[in-house]
mmCIF file of C-alpha atoms in Angstrom:
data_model
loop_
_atom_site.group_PDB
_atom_site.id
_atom_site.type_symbol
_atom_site.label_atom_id
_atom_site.label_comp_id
_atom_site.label_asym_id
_atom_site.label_seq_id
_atom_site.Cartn_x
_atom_site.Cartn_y
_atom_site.Cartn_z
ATOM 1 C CA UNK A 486 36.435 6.084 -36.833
ATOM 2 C CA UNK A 487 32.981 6.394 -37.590
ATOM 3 C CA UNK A 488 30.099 8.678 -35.985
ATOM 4 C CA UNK A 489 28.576 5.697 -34.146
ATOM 5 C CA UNK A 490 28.738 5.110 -30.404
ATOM 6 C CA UNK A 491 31.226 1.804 -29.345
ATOM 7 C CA UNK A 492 29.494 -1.330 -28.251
ATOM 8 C CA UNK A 493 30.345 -0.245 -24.616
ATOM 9 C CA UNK A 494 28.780 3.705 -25.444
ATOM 10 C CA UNK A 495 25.259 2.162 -26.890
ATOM 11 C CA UNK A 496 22.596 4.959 -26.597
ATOM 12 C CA UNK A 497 19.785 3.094 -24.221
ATOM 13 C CA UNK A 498 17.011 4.874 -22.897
ATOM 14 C CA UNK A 499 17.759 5.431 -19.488
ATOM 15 C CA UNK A 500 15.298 5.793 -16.596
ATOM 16 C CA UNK A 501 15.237 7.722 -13.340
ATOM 17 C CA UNK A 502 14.077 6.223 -9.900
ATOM 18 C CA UNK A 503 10.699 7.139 -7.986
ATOM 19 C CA UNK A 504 11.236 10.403 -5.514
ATOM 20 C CA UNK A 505 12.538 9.644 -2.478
ATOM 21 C CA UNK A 506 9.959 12.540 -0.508
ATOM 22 C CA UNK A 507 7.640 12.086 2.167
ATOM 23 C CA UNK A 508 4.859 14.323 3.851
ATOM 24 C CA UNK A 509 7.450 16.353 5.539
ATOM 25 C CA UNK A 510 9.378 17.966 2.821
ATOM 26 C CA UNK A 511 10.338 20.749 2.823
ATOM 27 C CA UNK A 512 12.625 21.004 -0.342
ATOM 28 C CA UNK A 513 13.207 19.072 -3.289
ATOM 29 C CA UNK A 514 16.680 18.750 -4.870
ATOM 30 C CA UNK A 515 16.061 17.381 -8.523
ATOM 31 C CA UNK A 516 18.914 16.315 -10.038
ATOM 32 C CA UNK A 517 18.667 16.010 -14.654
ATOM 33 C CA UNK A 518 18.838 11.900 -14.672
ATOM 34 C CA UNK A 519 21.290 9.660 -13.061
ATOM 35 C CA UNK A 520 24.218 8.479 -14.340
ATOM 36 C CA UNK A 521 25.367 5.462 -15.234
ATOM 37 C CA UNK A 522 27.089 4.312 -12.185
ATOM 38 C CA UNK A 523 24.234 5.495 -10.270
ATOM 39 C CA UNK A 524 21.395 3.184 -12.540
ATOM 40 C CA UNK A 525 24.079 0.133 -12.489
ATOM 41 C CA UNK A 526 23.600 0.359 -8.163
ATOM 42 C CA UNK A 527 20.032 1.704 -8.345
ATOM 43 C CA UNK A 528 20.959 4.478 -6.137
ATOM 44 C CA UNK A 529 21.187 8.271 -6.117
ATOM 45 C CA UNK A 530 24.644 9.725 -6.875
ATOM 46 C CA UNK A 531 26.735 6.402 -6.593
ATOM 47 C CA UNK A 532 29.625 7.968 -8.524
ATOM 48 C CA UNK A 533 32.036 8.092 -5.876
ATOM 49 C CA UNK A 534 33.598 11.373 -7.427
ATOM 50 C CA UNK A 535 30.318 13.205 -7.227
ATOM 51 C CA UNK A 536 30.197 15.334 -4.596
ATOM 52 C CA UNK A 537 26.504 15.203 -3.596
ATOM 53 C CA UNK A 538 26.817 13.438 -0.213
ATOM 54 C CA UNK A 539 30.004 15.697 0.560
ATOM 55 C CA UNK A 540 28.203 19.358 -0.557
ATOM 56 C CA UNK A 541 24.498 17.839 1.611
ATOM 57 C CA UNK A 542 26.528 17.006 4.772
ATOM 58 C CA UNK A 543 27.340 20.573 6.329
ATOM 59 C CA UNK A 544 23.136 20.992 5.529
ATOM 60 C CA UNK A 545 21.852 18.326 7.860
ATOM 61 C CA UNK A 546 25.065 18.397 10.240
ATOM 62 C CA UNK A 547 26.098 14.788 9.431
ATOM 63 C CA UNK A 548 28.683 13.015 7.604
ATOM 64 C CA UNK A 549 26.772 11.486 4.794
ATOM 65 C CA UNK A 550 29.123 9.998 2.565
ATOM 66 C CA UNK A 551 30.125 7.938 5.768
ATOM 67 C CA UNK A 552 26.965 6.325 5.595
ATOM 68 C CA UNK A 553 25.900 3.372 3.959
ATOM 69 C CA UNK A 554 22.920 4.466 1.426
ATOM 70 C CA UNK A 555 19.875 3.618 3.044
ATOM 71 C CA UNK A 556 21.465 5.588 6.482
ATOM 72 C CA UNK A 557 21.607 8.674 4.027
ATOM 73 C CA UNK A 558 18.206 8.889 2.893
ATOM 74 C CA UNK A 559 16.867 8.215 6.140
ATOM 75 C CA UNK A 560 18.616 11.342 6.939
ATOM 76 C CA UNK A 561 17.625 13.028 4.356
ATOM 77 C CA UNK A 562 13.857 12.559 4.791
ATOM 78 C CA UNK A 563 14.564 13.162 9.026
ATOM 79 C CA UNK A 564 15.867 16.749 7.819
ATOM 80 C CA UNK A 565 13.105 17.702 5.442
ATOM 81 C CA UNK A 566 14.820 16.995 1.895
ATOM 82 C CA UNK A 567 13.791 15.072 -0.976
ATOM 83 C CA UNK A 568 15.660 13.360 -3.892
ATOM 84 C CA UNK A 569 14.170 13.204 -7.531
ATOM 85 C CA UNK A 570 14.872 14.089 -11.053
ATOM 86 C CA UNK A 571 13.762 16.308 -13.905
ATOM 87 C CA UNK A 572 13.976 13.438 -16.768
ATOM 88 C CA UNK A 573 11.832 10.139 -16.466
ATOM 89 C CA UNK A 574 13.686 8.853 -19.309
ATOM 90 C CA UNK A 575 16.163 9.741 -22.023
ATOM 91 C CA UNK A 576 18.552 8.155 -24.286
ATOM 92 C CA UNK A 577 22.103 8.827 -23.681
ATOM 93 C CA UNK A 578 25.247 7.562 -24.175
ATOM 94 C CA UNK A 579 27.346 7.686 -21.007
ATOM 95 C CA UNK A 580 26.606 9.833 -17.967
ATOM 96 C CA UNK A 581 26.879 12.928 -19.417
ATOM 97 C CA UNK A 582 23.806 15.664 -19.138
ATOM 98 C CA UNK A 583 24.986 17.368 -22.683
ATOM 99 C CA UNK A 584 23.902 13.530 -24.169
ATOM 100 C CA UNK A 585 20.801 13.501 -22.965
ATOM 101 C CA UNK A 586 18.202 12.816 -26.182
ATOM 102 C CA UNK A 587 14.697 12.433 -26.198
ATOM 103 C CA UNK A 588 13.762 13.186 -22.701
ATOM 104 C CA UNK A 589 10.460 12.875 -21.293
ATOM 105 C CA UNK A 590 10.064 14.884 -18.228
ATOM 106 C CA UNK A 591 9.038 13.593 -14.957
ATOM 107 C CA UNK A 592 5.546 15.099 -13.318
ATOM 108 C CA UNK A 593 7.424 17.428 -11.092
ATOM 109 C CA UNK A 594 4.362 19.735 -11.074
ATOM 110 C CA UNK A 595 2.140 16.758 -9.462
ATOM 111 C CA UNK A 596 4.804 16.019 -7.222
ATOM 112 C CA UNK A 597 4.905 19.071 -5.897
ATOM 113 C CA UNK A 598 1.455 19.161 -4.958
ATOM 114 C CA UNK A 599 1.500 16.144 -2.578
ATOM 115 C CA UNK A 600 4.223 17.876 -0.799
ATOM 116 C CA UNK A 601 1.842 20.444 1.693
ATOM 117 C CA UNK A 602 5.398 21.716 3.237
ATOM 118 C CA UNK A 603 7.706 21.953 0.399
ATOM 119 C CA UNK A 604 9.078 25.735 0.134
ATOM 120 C CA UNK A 605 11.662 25.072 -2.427
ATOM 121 C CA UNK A 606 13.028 23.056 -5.292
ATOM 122 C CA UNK A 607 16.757 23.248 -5.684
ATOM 123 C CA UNK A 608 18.533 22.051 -9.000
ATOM 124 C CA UNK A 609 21.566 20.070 -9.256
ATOM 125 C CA UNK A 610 23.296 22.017 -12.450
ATOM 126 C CA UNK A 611 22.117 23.417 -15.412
ATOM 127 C CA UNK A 612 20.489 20.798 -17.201
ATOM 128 C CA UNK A 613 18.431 20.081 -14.525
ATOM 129 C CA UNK A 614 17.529 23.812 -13.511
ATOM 130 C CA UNK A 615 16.689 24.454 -17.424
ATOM 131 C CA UNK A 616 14.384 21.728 -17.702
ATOM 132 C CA UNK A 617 13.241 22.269 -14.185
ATOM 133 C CA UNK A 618 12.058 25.657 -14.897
ATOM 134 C CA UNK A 619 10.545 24.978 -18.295
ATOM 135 C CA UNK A 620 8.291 22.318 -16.037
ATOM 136 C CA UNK A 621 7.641 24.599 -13.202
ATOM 137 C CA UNK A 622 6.630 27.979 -15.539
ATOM 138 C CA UNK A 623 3.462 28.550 -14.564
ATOM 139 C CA UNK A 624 3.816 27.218 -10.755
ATOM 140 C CA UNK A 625 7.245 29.267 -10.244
ATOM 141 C CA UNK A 626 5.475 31.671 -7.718
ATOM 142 C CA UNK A 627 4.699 28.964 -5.257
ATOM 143 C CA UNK A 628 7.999 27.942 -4.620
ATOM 144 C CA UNK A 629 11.586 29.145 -4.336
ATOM 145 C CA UNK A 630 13.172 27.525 -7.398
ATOM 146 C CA UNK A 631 17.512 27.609 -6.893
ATOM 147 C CA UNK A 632 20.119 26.895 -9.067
ATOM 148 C CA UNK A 633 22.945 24.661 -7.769
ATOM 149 C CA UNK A 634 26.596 24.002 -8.654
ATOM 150 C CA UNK A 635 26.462 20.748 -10.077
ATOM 151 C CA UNK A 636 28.257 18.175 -7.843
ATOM 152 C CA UNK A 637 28.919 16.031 -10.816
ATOM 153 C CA UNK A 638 33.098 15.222 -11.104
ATOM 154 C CA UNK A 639 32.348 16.040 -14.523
ATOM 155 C CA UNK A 640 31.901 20.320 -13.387
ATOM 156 C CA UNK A 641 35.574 21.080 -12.920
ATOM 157 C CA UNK A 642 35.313 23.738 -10.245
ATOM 158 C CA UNK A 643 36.239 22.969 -6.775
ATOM 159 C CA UNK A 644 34.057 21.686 -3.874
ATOM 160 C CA UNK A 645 34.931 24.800 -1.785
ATOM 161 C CA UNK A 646 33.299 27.172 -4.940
ATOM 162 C CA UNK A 647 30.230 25.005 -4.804
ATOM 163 C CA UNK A 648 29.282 24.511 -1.104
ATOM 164 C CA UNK A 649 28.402 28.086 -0.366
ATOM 165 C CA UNK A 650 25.430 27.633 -2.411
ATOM 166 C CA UNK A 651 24.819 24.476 -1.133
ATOM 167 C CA UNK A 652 25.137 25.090 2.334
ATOM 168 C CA UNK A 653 22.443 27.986 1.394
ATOM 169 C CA UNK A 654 19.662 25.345 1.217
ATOM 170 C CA UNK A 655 19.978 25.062 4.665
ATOM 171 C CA UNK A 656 17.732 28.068 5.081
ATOM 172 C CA UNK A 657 14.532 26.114 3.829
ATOM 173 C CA UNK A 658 14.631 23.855 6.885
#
């Protein structure tokens, strides 16, 4: 078989969605760029094996993955958190961070400066804390910057190793 991607793996460029933030934030979880389940619903972390909604509920004392989407970001935004991404658009074949090519970054620095309360920006895995960091170098003092556990199905360890950390965010509320 040859190097190149199937017809159903095509490299597109891929695109993230606008924050979902308002003036009360208070911290930012970025994930790298949604997947492909997530762009084919337009929503944040559709895969139903990611474990976003699950690691988030014990945070904001609700049941999120119970909820129907537009329930959980209303949530979200009642408890001070915001939803965005570190890539504005990339090529990449499947879902997978270690595919992403060709990124350009989204303007997390501007963001972050219409956000008066925001105290920290939490990262959804390594891809997104690298690039995270590399975009927040010279404004890392202002704001607590954290490295999560991805809740992608495609990081093997358990939910229970993860939500310590995530239940940690809880702290910037």
């Amino acid at each position: 078989m040859s190097g190149r991607p199937r017809y159903s793996e095509a490299v597109t460029l891929k695109r993230s969605f606008p924050p979902v933030v308002d003036a009360r934030t208070q911290l930012l979880i970025c994930g790298s760029l949604p997947g492909d389940r997530s762009l084919a619903a337009q929503r944040y972390y559709a895969h139903p094996q990611n474990q976003f909604w699950r690691l988030l509920s014990p945070v904001v004392g609700r049941d999120l993955a119970a909820m129907d989407y537009e329930d959980r970001l209303a949530v979200l935004l009642d408890a001070h958190i915001g939803l965005w991404d570190v890539v504005a658009t990339a090529t990449r074949t499947g879902s997978s961070d270690a595919a992403i090519r060709d990124h350009a970054p989204n303007d997390l620095v501007q963001l972050a400066a219409t956000l008066p309360r925001l105290r920290a920006i939490a990262f959804n895995g390594g891809t997104a804390h690298r690039i995270g960091l590399q975009l927040m170098d010279k404004h890392a003092q202002r704001y607590d910057l954290i490295a999560l556990p991805s809740s992608s199905p495609l990081h093997t360890i358990g939910i229970a190793a993860k939500q310590e950390a995530w239940t940690a965010l809880g702290d910037y509320l």
